[in-house]
Amino acid sequence: MSLQEDVERLRSIPLFAKIEPSKLKLLAFTAQRVTFNSGENLFRQGDVGDAAYIITSGTADVVVATPNGPLTVAQVGTNDFVGEIAILCDVPRTATVTATSTLMTMRISKELFFELVSQFPEISVEIMRVLAHRLDVTTRQLQDALSKLKAG
Amino acid sequence: MEQSIYKFVLRYSKTQQIFVLLVTVCSLPFYYVSLDIPKKIVNGALEGGPEDFPKPLEFFGIKVVDLDQLVLLFALCGVFLVLVCINGGFKFYINVYKGLLGERMLRRLRYQLYSRILRFPLPHFRKVSQGELIPMITQEVEPLGGFIGDAFALPMHQGGLLLTALVFIMVQDWRMGVAAIAFYPVQGYIIPKLQRRVNLLGKQRVKEVRKLSERIGETVSGAQEIHAYDTSQYELADFGHRLGRIFDIRYQIYRKKFFIKFLNNFMNQLTPFFFFAIGGYLVIKGELSLGSLVAVLAAYKDLAPPWKELLNYYQMKEDSRIKYDSVVSQFAPPGMRDEAQLDAEVDAAEPLSGELVVGNLTLSEDDVRVVDGVSFSLGVNERLAIVGAGGSGKEELTLLLARLLDPTGGRITIGGKDIKTLPEAVTGRRIAYVGANAQLFSASIGDNLFYGLKHRPSQEAGYDAKTAALRRDALAESARAGNTTRDIFADWIDYAAAGADSPSELTAAAIRALTVAEMVDDVYQFGLRGTIDPSAHAELATRILRARTALRERLADPDLAGLVEFFDNEKYNTNATVAENLLFGTPVDDTFDMERLAENAYVMSVLDRCGLTEDLLAMGHEIAGTMVEMFSDLPAEHEFFEQFSFIRADDLPDYKELIGRVDKDKLETLSEDERHKLLSLPFKLVPARHALGLVDDVMQPRLLEARKTFARDLPDNLSSAVEFFAPDRYNAASTLQDNILFGKLAYGKAQAATRIGALISEVISELDLYTAVVAAGLEFQVGISGSRLSDAQRQKLAIARAVLKRPDILVVSEATARLDGATQTKVTKNLLTEFEGRGLIWALHRPSLANQFERVLVMRGGKVVEHGKFSELDQPDTHFKMLIAAE
């Protein structure tokens, strides 16, 4: 795994597609490569958020604690970006992310993330787009759930 | 202390001063004869023809023997030579003796001043600064040593010389004598007058210099504020102004001093005018022999130096008098502790018992009653909480109870004895006090813990015969200077006070005390991160090696495998830097400093031999290029530089210029300095972390080869500079933790550090090593005033120190305020348990904690407003309830 490969990988993630190569190199160089075994948590709901993760290979579950026990709300895999909410708005982790296979990630610290966001407005726009998309999905799920509840 | 320096000198060195005087008096007749010889040679041996001989050789009118002219000449010259030797010998002996006397007295004076500081009442330290006290004891009294040696001997000796020479001149001719001293009365009148003005200035100068050092002290301790408020220019102006005042005073002193000198010199040089005029007249008239005139002139030459010395002495005496007065007056504040109270020895201090009775206790500070008529009584085995708002007097009350302050009214008795009259040997051992800002000393954690046990030497130091003799002499000399004869190298630790019999039991007691203060884990961590000397702790080293094996066995578990990459001489460690891989050991000193390995000549020669230099240079060039590309746009102060860059922000432009100028294939054109610059970069590479693809499968075996060459060819003179990694040997230069780990944490394994930390702890407790590691942690140096510890650690250590000496009463004043909430609660609980059946008096900063105490005292405005059980006070509308509500 060389720096150049990492840069290519980052470039293939929409969020970073438009960033100039030297910054991607910096991102790849400063990001920490962290490996998780299946069953290990990237972070736990309620923790203080200090980093986001780019998954470079493997899969993980996004689990939320509910009164009825843990609920898996999503599955993530290669080239997905997780954990950005907690570092964006300084709230505790909103979900627990657990590796479901051997998971290779690039850990991007909060400082590095803000460095990138402040220097590249494109990233901000891209993040807005991703978040809006997620909100859309969540809203739709909520509507479904509510209508099911009414119907039930 | 003695009011004047003369009283001080006489009190402590009368015999020695008399001895010096006697020796001086003995030396004078020889001096007189040596003055007389030149005349005898001229008048006796040289004058007259052969018909006048043999002439008698005579001294003091006694004829010794008749001699011929030549024999007489040589005999007289011989006597002269002998006298020169005797006079020189006297001078040498007297000077050395005076030096010894002066130094001894200086030592005594400094010791007395320091011991007086130890007797100052504590409130006095608010009025006097370190900056004033330190120079007084160190510099200001220094010249006094020289003066004390001379105090009587010099005026007597020089006066004697003067008188001898004068008597000699008088004997030759009284008129010449009168001429010689004609100006003395004038000098004697004018000079003291001038000197008085110099003295006044001298006093002023001393004061100003003290203020100056006080200001410097303030600057050092207030450096943070100066920068926070941008007042450095103001401080500079203030300092400049003070220097200016000192300059003015010193300049005036110089002018006056040198004017006095000028006056003296001038008058002294006028005297020969009379000699030549009067003496010449008398010789021509035949009333004085030429030999006598020659002798008088020679004697006069000897007259001037003693006179000059006497005048100098006068100036020095005045100077010393002022210095002594101005220093000593600062060391006698009112309310000083009695010397006997500090020194009194009690046999195995008996435990305090009975009632602690406080009667109408009052403490006034600047006419404000901080503690106002407090009365209560308490069994010495009871636990009392004192609560109150800030300024309620609770803090002062605890200080009074620990006898650190003396009350201005009322009294405290324990078992009927007024604690004011108890020697410190009782209060300082049976009562302990921990305040909110405990002071630690610049030593190890262990030294600080045991500080409270060092009252008197408990066991003599075990010296070999030679050292023992030296130490005996040193202590005897110490006694001669009025210093203590207690040996600092003795074992001062009072083991019994800590309930221990031996050093190893003491360690156990220390660990218990640390546990009570919730400090033991901190010390354990220090131990893990500390080093030990395996030759002194052979057993521990062996057990650490056992832990290494045990940890490795655990890490064989597939779930844990890969968390650590072990050191293996045959394998390249991808989680270590290139430098660490090359050295494959721990640097012992600066020779193989990892940061500057590229500058080491031996390392470079190894790389050359292995043909690696050019490859590393190329790697350096590539790294520099990547770094410049990635970091150039970042502001220089960006934290990434420190965290990630191989090149410091300041150096980046240099590297940028360098790689812009020199192509990768033209590296041979680089200068020596530039080669070093580039070579330093690849040494920092960690393949597992820096995915630059530079230290690949081809490079790793080559570096491995270099590692082996490095170790094999290491010259003998460098062999002590590095401690190589070996699986079955304890590495003295590495920490305990690294010795157990014997490898590198794998990069990029989630939670690796935490998991390995937990595993190491497991192994340590399994092998029963915990105590040994904590004991190693006791060696940790806390730094100046404990600066290497956190606030909370300092307080916890202070609490442990108080617990260790097992006092009958522990007085605590907000000592846990700096700990986090959970630890506060734990420490409070631990101490309450620890002091069950003993006395615990605690001024609490959180009134709610009082519920665990047997008695509660509520203070307000210096007075006790409520007193009783927690349940009695925890009622509506009590002050206590209000305090809890306000918490």
mmCIF file of C-alpha atoms in Angstrom, chain B residues 539-856:
data_model
loop_
_atom_site.group_PDB
_atom_site.id
_atom_site.type_symbol
_atom_site.label_atom_id
_atom_site.label_comp_id
_atom_site.label_asym_id
_atom_site.label_seq_id
_atom_site.Cartn_x
_atom_site.Cartn_y
_atom_site.Cartn_z
ATOM 1 C CA GLU B 539 15.954 -9.859 41.170
ATOM 2 C CA LEU B 540 13.499 -7.349 39.744
ATOM 3 C CA ALA B 541 15.277 -7.458 36.386
ATOM 4 C CA THR B 542 14.908 -11.233 36.281
ATOM 5 C CA ARG B 543 11.233 -11.004 37.106
ATOM 6 C CA ILE B 544 10.706 -8.350 34.434
ATOM 7 C CA LEU B 545 12.237 -10.765 31.939
ATOM 8 C CA ARG B 546 9.775 -13.374 33.137
ATOM 9 C CA ALA B 547 6.981 -10.881 32.509
ATOM 10 C CA ARG B 548 8.373 -10.385 29.000
ATOM 11 C CA THR B 549 8.005 -14.092 28.330
ATOM 12 C CA ALA B 550 4.546 -14.184 29.892
ATOM 13 C CA LEU B 551 3.354 -11.270 27.775
ATOM 14 C CA ARG B 552 4.663 -12.934 24.646
ATOM 15 C CA GLU B 553 2.806 -16.120 25.506
ATOM 16 C CA ARG B 554 -0.416 -14.186 25.896
ATOM 17 C CA LEU B 555 0.112 -12.400 22.625
ATOM 18 C CA ALA B 556 0.276 -15.750 20.871
ATOM 19 C CA ASP B 557 -3.516 -15.749 21.216
ATOM 20 C CA PRO B 558 -4.857 -15.236 17.662
ATOM 21 C CA ASP B 559 -7.222 -12.497 18.880
ATOM 22 C CA LEU B 560 -4.310 -10.495 20.153
ATOM 23 C CA ALA B 561 -1.690 -11.485 17.631
ATOM 24 C CA GLY B 562 -0.305 -8.604 15.687
ATOM 25 C CA LEU B 563 -0.782 -6.011 18.406
ATOM 26 C CA VAL B 564 2.941 -5.974 19.018
ATOM 27 C CA GLU B 565 5.776 -6.475 16.597
ATOM 28 C CA PHE B 566 8.511 -8.014 18.725
ATOM 29 C CA PHE B 567 12.156 -7.147 18.432
ATOM 30 C CA ASP B 568 13.933 -9.825 16.489
ATOM 31 C CA ASN B 569 17.538 -9.441 15.473
ATOM 32 C CA GLU B 570 16.862 -11.401 12.288
ATOM 33 C CA LYS B 571 13.829 -9.403 11.233
ATOM 34 C CA TYR B 572 13.200 -5.869 10.159
ATOM 35 C CA ASN B 573 10.709 -4.193 12.524
ATOM 36 C CA THR B 574 8.202 -2.393 10.318
ATOM 37 C CA ASN B 575 6.711 -0.492 13.249
ATOM 38 C CA ALA B 576 10.038 1.029 14.208
ATOM 39 C CA THR B 577 11.900 3.827 12.499
ATOM 40 C CA VAL B 578 14.837 3.155 10.209
ATOM 41 C CA ALA B 579 17.060 4.625 12.912
ATOM 42 C CA GLU B 580 15.705 2.228 15.537
ATOM 43 C CA ASN B 581 16.145 -0.663 13.155
ATOM 44 C CA LEU B 582 19.743 0.254 12.469
ATOM 45 C CA LEU B 583 20.707 0.798 16.051
ATOM 46 C CA PHE B 584 18.545 -2.065 17.330
ATOM 47 C CA GLY B 585 19.050 -0.943 20.876
ATOM 48 C CA THR B 586 18.555 1.952 23.239
ATOM 49 C CA PRO B 587 20.972 4.870 23.158
ATOM 50 C CA VAL B 588 22.549 5.307 26.586
ATOM 51 C CA ASP B 589 23.841 8.834 26.041
ATOM 52 C CA ASP B 590 23.855 11.458 23.296
ATOM 53 C CA THR B 591 26.307 9.609 21.043
ATOM 54 C CA PHE B 592 23.597 7.790 19.146
ATOM 55 C CA ASP B 593 20.816 10.318 19.605
ATOM 56 C CA MET B 594 18.041 8.956 17.373
ATOM 57 C CA GLU B 595 17.202 12.430 16.126
ATOM 58 C CA ARG B 596 20.746 13.074 14.967
ATOM 59 C CA LEU B 597 21.916 9.672 13.859
ATOM 60 C CA ALA B 598 22.791 10.948 10.384
ATOM 61 C CA GLU B 599 25.439 13.174 11.932
ATOM 62 C CA ASN B 600 27.207 10.303 13.653
ATOM 63 C CA ALA B 601 30.481 9.410 11.947
ATOM 64 C CA TYR B 602 30.354 5.731 12.896
ATOM 65 C CA VAL B 603 26.791 5.316 11.619
ATOM 66 C CA MET B 604 27.798 6.919 8.334
ATOM 67 C CA SER B 605 30.819 4.649 7.998
ATOM 68 C CA VAL B 606 28.577 1.608 8.477
ATOM 69 C CA LEU B 607 26.181 2.840 5.799
ATOM 70 C CA ASP B 608 29.108 3.453 3.436
ATOM 71 C CA ARG B 609 30.424 -0.035 4.004
ATOM 72 C CA CYS B 610 27.005 -1.525 3.306
ATOM 73 C CA GLY B 611 26.629 0.618 0.195
ATOM 74 C CA LEU B 612 23.488 2.207 1.577
ATOM 75 C CA THR B 613 24.467 5.839 1.679
ATOM 76 C CA GLU B 614 23.485 6.724 -1.859
ATOM 77 C CA ASP B 615 20.166 4.876 -1.599
ATOM 78 C CA LEU B 616 19.282 6.607 1.623
ATOM 79 C CA LEU B 617 20.272 9.907 0.066
ATOM 80 C CA ALA B 618 17.891 9.243 -2.821
ATOM 81 C CA MET B 619 15.179 8.322 -0.321
ATOM 82 C CA GLY B 620 15.861 11.543 1.528
ATOM 83 C CA HIS B 621 15.463 13.479 -1.698
ATOM 84 C CA GLU B 622 12.149 11.833 -2.402
ATOM 85 C CA ILE B 623 10.847 12.354 1.130
ATOM 86 C CA ALA B 624 11.888 15.984 1.009
ATOM 87 C CA GLY B 625 9.981 16.363 -2.268
ATOM 88 C CA THR B 626 6.827 14.795 -0.823
ATOM 89 C CA MET B 627 7.025 16.855 2.364
ATOM 90 C CA VAL B 628 7.521 20.078 0.456
ATOM 91 C CA GLU B 629 4.573 19.245 -1.761
ATOM 92 C CA MET B 630 2.262 18.390 1.148
ATOM 93 C CA PHE B 631 3.232 20.956 3.728
ATOM 94 C CA SER B 632 4.221 24.028 1.751
ATOM 95 C CA ASP B 633 0.766 25.623 1.847
ATOM 96 C CA LEU B 634 0.224 25.054 5.538
ATOM 97 C CA PRO B 635 0.889 27.949 7.875
ATOM 98 C CA ALA B 636 4.155 27.435 9.772
ATOM 99 C CA GLU B 637 2.417 27.202 13.134
ATOM 100 C CA HIS B 638 0.063 24.448 11.986
ATOM 101 C CA GLU B 639 0.020 21.527 14.368
ATOM 102 C CA PHE B 640 0.525 19.064 11.519
ATOM 103 C CA PHE B 641 4.138 20.096 11.288
ATOM 104 C CA GLU B 642 4.812 18.830 14.732
ATOM 105 C CA GLN B 643 2.648 15.758 14.351
ATOM 106 C CA PHE B 644 3.432 14.572 10.887
ATOM 107 C CA SER B 645 6.122 16.424 9.037
ATOM 108 C CA PHE B 646 9.655 15.046 8.850
ATOM 109 C CA ILE B 647 10.810 18.607 8.342
ATOM 110 C CA ARG B 648 10.248 21.467 10.740
ATOM 111 C CA ALA B 649 8.334 24.439 9.357
ATOM 112 C CA ASP B 650 11.406 26.674 9.726
ATOM 113 C CA ASP B 651 13.527 24.319 7.655
ATOM 114 C CA LEU B 652 10.996 23.720 4.906
ATOM 115 C CA PRO B 653 12.139 26.625 2.667
ATOM 116 C CA ASP B 654 15.735 25.330 2.818
ATOM 117 C CA TYR B 655 14.654 21.891 1.671
ATOM 118 C CA LYS B 656 12.422 23.396 -0.977
ATOM 119 C CA GLU B 657 15.347 25.331 -2.353
ATOM 120 C CA LEU B 658 17.600 22.288 -2.116
ATOM 121 C CA ILE B 659 15.396 19.890 -4.078
ATOM 122 C CA GLY B 660 14.564 22.621 -6.556
ATOM 123 C CA ARG B 661 18.259 23.158 -7.223
ATOM 124 C CA VAL B 662 19.601 19.617 -7.178
ATOM 125 C CA ASP B 663 18.046 16.871 -9.260
ATOM 126 C CA LYS B 664 17.667 13.366 -7.983
ATOM 127 C CA ASP B 665 20.412 12.026 -10.225
ATOM 128 C CA LYS B 666 22.882 14.771 -9.311
ATOM 129 C CA LEU B 667 23.079 14.071 -5.608
ATOM 130 C CA GLU B 668 26.854 13.782 -5.718
ATOM 131 C CA THR B 669 27.060 17.544 -6.183
ATOM 132 C CA LEU B 670 25.606 18.146 -2.709
ATOM 133 C CA SER B 671 27.718 19.696 0.002
ATOM 134 C CA GLU B 672 28.461 17.763 3.190
ATOM 135 C CA ASP B 673 25.909 19.771 5.128
ATOM 136 C CA GLU B 674 23.196 19.219 2.529
ATOM 137 C CA ARG B 675 23.873 15.488 2.482
ATOM 138 C CA HIS B 676 23.359 15.401 6.237
ATOM 139 C CA LYS B 677 20.134 17.286 5.782
ATOM 140 C CA LEU B 678 18.730 14.792 3.298
ATOM 141 C CA LEU B 679 20.110 11.729 5.090
ATOM 142 C CA SER B 680 18.375 12.683 8.311
ATOM 143 C CA LEU B 681 14.961 12.216 6.672
ATOM 144 C CA PRO B 682 14.809 8.476 5.879
ATOM 145 C CA PHE B 683 15.957 7.675 9.415
ATOM 146 C CA LYS B 684 12.526 8.765 10.618
ATOM 147 C CA LEU B 685 10.600 6.428 8.334
ATOM 148 C CA VAL B 686 8.312 3.830 9.868
ATOM 149 C CA PRO B 687 7.173 1.537 7.050
ATOM 150 C CA ALA B 688 3.941 0.500 8.778
ATOM 151 C CA ARG B 689 2.975 4.072 9.342
ATOM 152 C CA HIS B 690 4.372 6.107 6.493
ATOM 153 C CA ALA B 691 3.003 4.521 3.371
ATOM 154 C CA LEU B 692 5.604 6.057 1.143
ATOM 155 C CA GLY B 693 6.680 2.710 -0.266
ATOM 156 C CA LEU B 694 10.339 3.507 0.290
ATOM 157 C CA VAL B 695 11.448 0.891 2.788
ATOM 158 C CA ASP B 696 10.272 -2.048 0.731
ATOM 159 C CA ASP B 697 11.066 -5.753 0.714
ATOM 160 C CA VAL B 698 14.333 -5.093 -1.080
ATOM 161 C CA MET B 699 15.459 -2.351 1.240
ATOM 162 C CA GLN B 700 14.590 -4.107 4.488
ATOM 163 C CA PRO B 701 17.133 -6.981 4.211
ATOM 164 C CA ARG B 702 19.836 -4.469 3.273
ATOM 165 C CA LEU B 703 19.081 -2.393 6.358
ATOM 166 C CA LEU B 704 19.104 -5.594 8.366
ATOM 167 C CA GLU B 705 22.587 -6.280 7.052
ATOM 168 C CA ALA B 706 23.615 -2.780 8.122
ATOM 169 C CA ARG B 707 22.197 -3.432 11.605
ATOM 170 C CA LYS B 708 24.432 -6.473 11.936
ATOM 171 C CA THR B 709 27.472 -4.647 10.622
ATOM 172 C CA PHE B 710 26.789 -1.851 13.076
ATOM 173 C CA ALA B 711 26.798 -4.219 16.042
ATOM 174 C CA ARG B 712 29.715 -6.349 14.850
ATOM 175 C CA ASP B 713 32.130 -3.530 14.077
ATOM 176 C CA LEU B 714 31.153 -1.246 16.956
ATOM 177 C CA PRO B 715 34.454 0.005 18.413
ATOM 178 C CA ASP B 716 35.078 -0.573 22.122
ATOM 179 C CA ASN B 717 34.967 3.095 23.009
ATOM 180 C CA LEU B 718 31.415 3.313 21.678
ATOM 181 C CA SER B 719 30.140 0.032 23.052
ATOM 182 C CA SER B 720 28.821 1.681 26.215
ATOM 183 C CA ALA B 721 26.822 4.218 24.197
ATOM 184 C CA VAL B 722 24.168 1.746 23.129
ATOM 185 C CA GLU B 723 22.385 -1.083 24.885
ATOM 186 C CA PHE B 724 21.403 -3.638 22.260
ATOM 187 C CA PHE B 725 18.077 -5.462 22.330
ATOM 188 C CA ALA B 726 18.479 -9.065 23.359
ATOM 189 C CA PRO B 727 15.499 -11.311 24.113
ATOM 190 C CA ASP B 728 17.016 -12.788 27.257
ATOM 191 C CA ARG B 729 18.683 -9.727 28.715
ATOM 192 C CA TYR B 730 17.310 -6.822 30.712
ATOM 193 C CA ASN B 731 17.913 -3.544 28.901
ATOM 194 C CA ALA B 732 19.094 -1.016 31.474
ATOM 195 C CA ALA B 733 18.530 1.976 29.216
ATOM 196 C CA SER B 734 14.897 1.124 28.479
ATOM 197 C CA THR B 735 11.901 1.628 30.709
ATOM 198 C CA LEU B 736 10.343 -1.230 32.635
ATOM 199 C CA GLN B 737 7.387 -1.142 30.265
ATOM 200 C CA ASP B 738 9.564 -1.348 27.157
ATOM 201 C CA ASN B 739 11.491 -4.175 28.744
ATOM 202 C CA ILE B 740 8.300 -6.143 29.259
ATOM 203 C CA LEU B 741 6.952 -5.262 25.826
ATOM 204 C CA PHE B 742 10.242 -5.895 23.995
ATOM 205 C CA GLY B 743 8.809 -4.728 20.723
ATOM 206 C CA LYS B 744 6.827 -2.001 19.071
ATOM 207 C CA LEU B 745 3.089 -1.466 19.274
ATOM 208 C CA ALA B 746 1.673 -2.283 15.878
ATOM 209 C CA TYR B 747 0.543 0.776 14.065
ATOM 210 C CA GLY B 748 -3.097 0.973 13.047
ATOM 211 C CA LYS B 749 -4.517 -1.719 15.326
ATOM 212 C CA ALA B 750 -7.587 -0.357 17.008
ATOM 213 C CA GLN B 751 -7.058 0.338 20.732
ATOM 214 C CA ALA B 752 -3.639 -1.325 20.637
ATOM 215 C CA ALA B 753 -2.142 0.869 23.352
ATOM 216 C CA THR B 754 -5.049 0.395 25.771
ATOM 217 C CA ARG B 755 -5.227 -3.335 25.207
ATOM 218 C CA ILE B 756 -1.509 -3.846 25.620
ATOM 219 C CA GLY B 757 -1.531 -1.627 28.719
ATOM 220 C CA ALA B 758 -4.208 -3.868 30.202
ATOM 221 C CA LEU B 759 -2.296 -7.011 29.230
ATOM 222 C CA ILE B 760 0.894 -5.711 30.829
ATOM 223 C CA SER B 761 -1.046 -4.944 34.015
ATOM 224 C CA GLU B 762 -2.440 -8.461 34.006
ATOM 225 C CA VAL B 763 0.978 -10.002 33.595
ATOM 226 C CA ILE B 764 2.391 -7.775 36.308
ATOM 227 C CA SER B 765 -0.241 -8.673 38.851
ATOM 228 C CA GLU B 766 0.005 -12.339 37.935
ATOM 229 C CA LEU B 767 3.741 -12.359 38.542
ATOM 230 C CA ASP B 768 3.297 -10.331 41.733
ATOM 231 C CA LEU B 769 5.333 -7.513 40.288
ATOM 232 C CA TYR B 770 2.967 -4.656 41.143
ATOM 233 C CA THR B 771 4.731 -3.743 44.386
ATOM 234 C CA ALA B 772 8.131 -3.858 42.725
ATOM 235 C CA VAL B 773 6.964 -1.576 39.922
ATOM 236 C CA VAL B 774 5.481 0.895 42.409
ATOM 237 C CA ALA B 775 8.752 0.744 44.333
ATOM 238 C CA ALA B 776 10.582 1.589 41.107
ATOM 239 C CA GLY B 777 8.099 4.446 40.650
ATOM 240 C CA LEU B 778 9.193 5.872 43.997
ATOM 241 C CA GLU B 779 12.439 6.785 42.252
ATOM 242 C CA PHE B 780 10.645 9.184 39.922
ATOM 243 C CA GLN B 781 12.024 12.708 40.262
ATOM 244 C CA VAL B 782 9.235 15.207 40.885
ATOM 245 C CA GLY B 783 11.142 18.261 39.611
ATOM 246 C CA ILE B 784 11.412 21.688 41.217
ATOM 247 C CA SER B 785 8.491 22.071 43.668
ATOM 248 C CA GLY B 786 7.000 18.944 42.118
ATOM 249 C CA SER B 787 6.599 20.582 38.717
ATOM 250 C CA ARG B 788 6.696 17.245 36.900
ATOM 251 C CA LEU B 789 3.559 16.135 38.730
ATOM 252 C CA SER B 790 0.045 17.393 38.126
ATOM 253 C CA ASP B 791 -1.667 19.556 40.755
ATOM 254 C CA ALA B 792 -3.751 16.606 41.851
ATOM 255 C CA GLN B 793 -0.733 14.298 42.075
ATOM 256 C CA ARG B 794 1.126 16.813 44.210
ATOM 257 C CA GLN B 795 -1.752 17.001 46.652
ATOM 258 C CA LYS B 796 -2.184 13.251 46.754
ATOM 259 C CA LEU B 797 1.518 12.800 47.421
ATOM 260 C CA ALA B 798 1.314 15.336 50.242
ATOM 261 C CA ILE B 799 -1.600 13.423 51.775
ATOM 262 C CA ALA B 800 0.315 10.152 51.498
ATOM 263 C CA ARG B 801 3.317 11.817 53.151
ATOM 264 C CA ALA B 802 1.136 12.813 56.109
ATOM 265 C CA VAL B 803 -0.455 9.376 56.357
ATOM 266 C CA LEU B 804 2.893 7.590 56.271
ATOM 267 C CA LYS B 805 4.177 9.127 59.485
ATOM 268 C CA ARG B 806 1.102 7.856 61.333
ATOM 269 C CA PRO B 807 0.231 10.977 63.301
ATOM 270 C CA ASP B 808 -2.163 10.903 66.246
ATOM 271 C CA ILE B 809 -3.988 13.855 64.769
ATOM 272 C CA LEU B 810 -4.170 14.674 61.094
ATOM 273 C CA VAL B 811 -5.180 18.235 60.317
ATOM 274 C CA VAL B 812 -6.338 18.774 56.747
ATOM 275 C CA SER B 813 -7.228 22.070 55.155
ATOM 276 C CA GLU B 814 -9.003 21.804 51.819
ATOM 277 C CA ALA B 815 -6.275 19.448 50.684
ATOM 278 C CA THR B 816 -8.444 17.588 48.224
ATOM 279 C CA ALA B 817 -9.922 20.644 46.502
ATOM 280 C CA ARG B 818 -7.776 20.080 43.422
ATOM 281 C CA LEU B 819 -8.789 16.468 42.924
ATOM 282 C CA ASP B 820 -11.661 15.476 40.685
ATOM 283 C CA GLY B 821 -14.977 14.770 42.376
ATOM 284 C CA ALA B 822 -14.760 10.976 42.346
ATOM 285 C CA THR B 823 -11.209 10.901 43.709
ATOM 286 C CA GLN B 824 -12.128 13.474 46.380
ATOM 287 C CA THR B 825 -14.864 11.247 47.669
ATOM 288 C CA LYS B 826 -12.586 8.202 47.619
ATOM 289 C CA VAL B 827 -9.718 9.941 49.404
ATOM 290 C CA THR B 828 -12.054 11.342 52.040
ATOM 291 C CA LYS B 829 -13.484 7.897 52.653
ATOM 292 C CA ASN B 830 -10.043 6.287 52.752
ATOM 293 C CA LEU B 831 -8.757 8.823 55.252
ATOM 294 C CA LEU B 832 -11.800 8.475 57.481
ATOM 295 C CA THR B 833 -11.262 4.724 57.557
ATOM 296 C CA GLU B 834 -7.528 5.077 58.057
ATOM 297 C CA PHE B 835 -8.031 7.445 60.983
ATOM 298 C CA GLU B 836 -10.684 5.491 62.763
ATOM 299 C CA GLY B 837 -9.688 5.705 66.415
ATOM 300 C CA ARG B 838 -7.265 8.539 65.717
ATOM 301 C CA GLY B 839 -7.816 12.259 65.387
ATOM 302 C CA LEU B 840 -8.828 13.784 62.076
ATOM 303 C CA ILE B 841 -9.631 17.467 61.823
ATOM 304 C CA TRP B 842 -10.624 18.539 58.367
ATOM 305 C CA ALA B 843 -11.535 21.971 57.041
ATOM 306 C CA LEU B 844 -13.772 20.905 54.181
ATOM 307 C CA HIS B 845 -14.335 22.867 51.002
ATOM 308 C CA ARG B 846 -17.515 20.872 50.363
ATOM 309 C CA PRO B 847 -19.730 20.963 53.501
ATOM 310 C CA SER B 848 -21.746 17.979 52.249
ATOM 311 C CA LEU B 849 -18.734 15.719 52.855
ATOM 312 C CA ALA B 850 -19.178 16.421 56.587
ATOM 313 C CA ASN B 851 -21.812 13.715 56.893
ATOM 314 C CA GLN B 852 -19.114 11.104 57.415
ATOM 315 C CA PHE B 853 -17.543 12.889 60.395
ATOM 316 C CA GLU B 854 -18.496 12.407 64.028
ATOM 317 C CA ARG B 855 -18.543 16.098 64.803
ATOM 318 C CA VAL B 856 -19.073 19.223 62.749
#
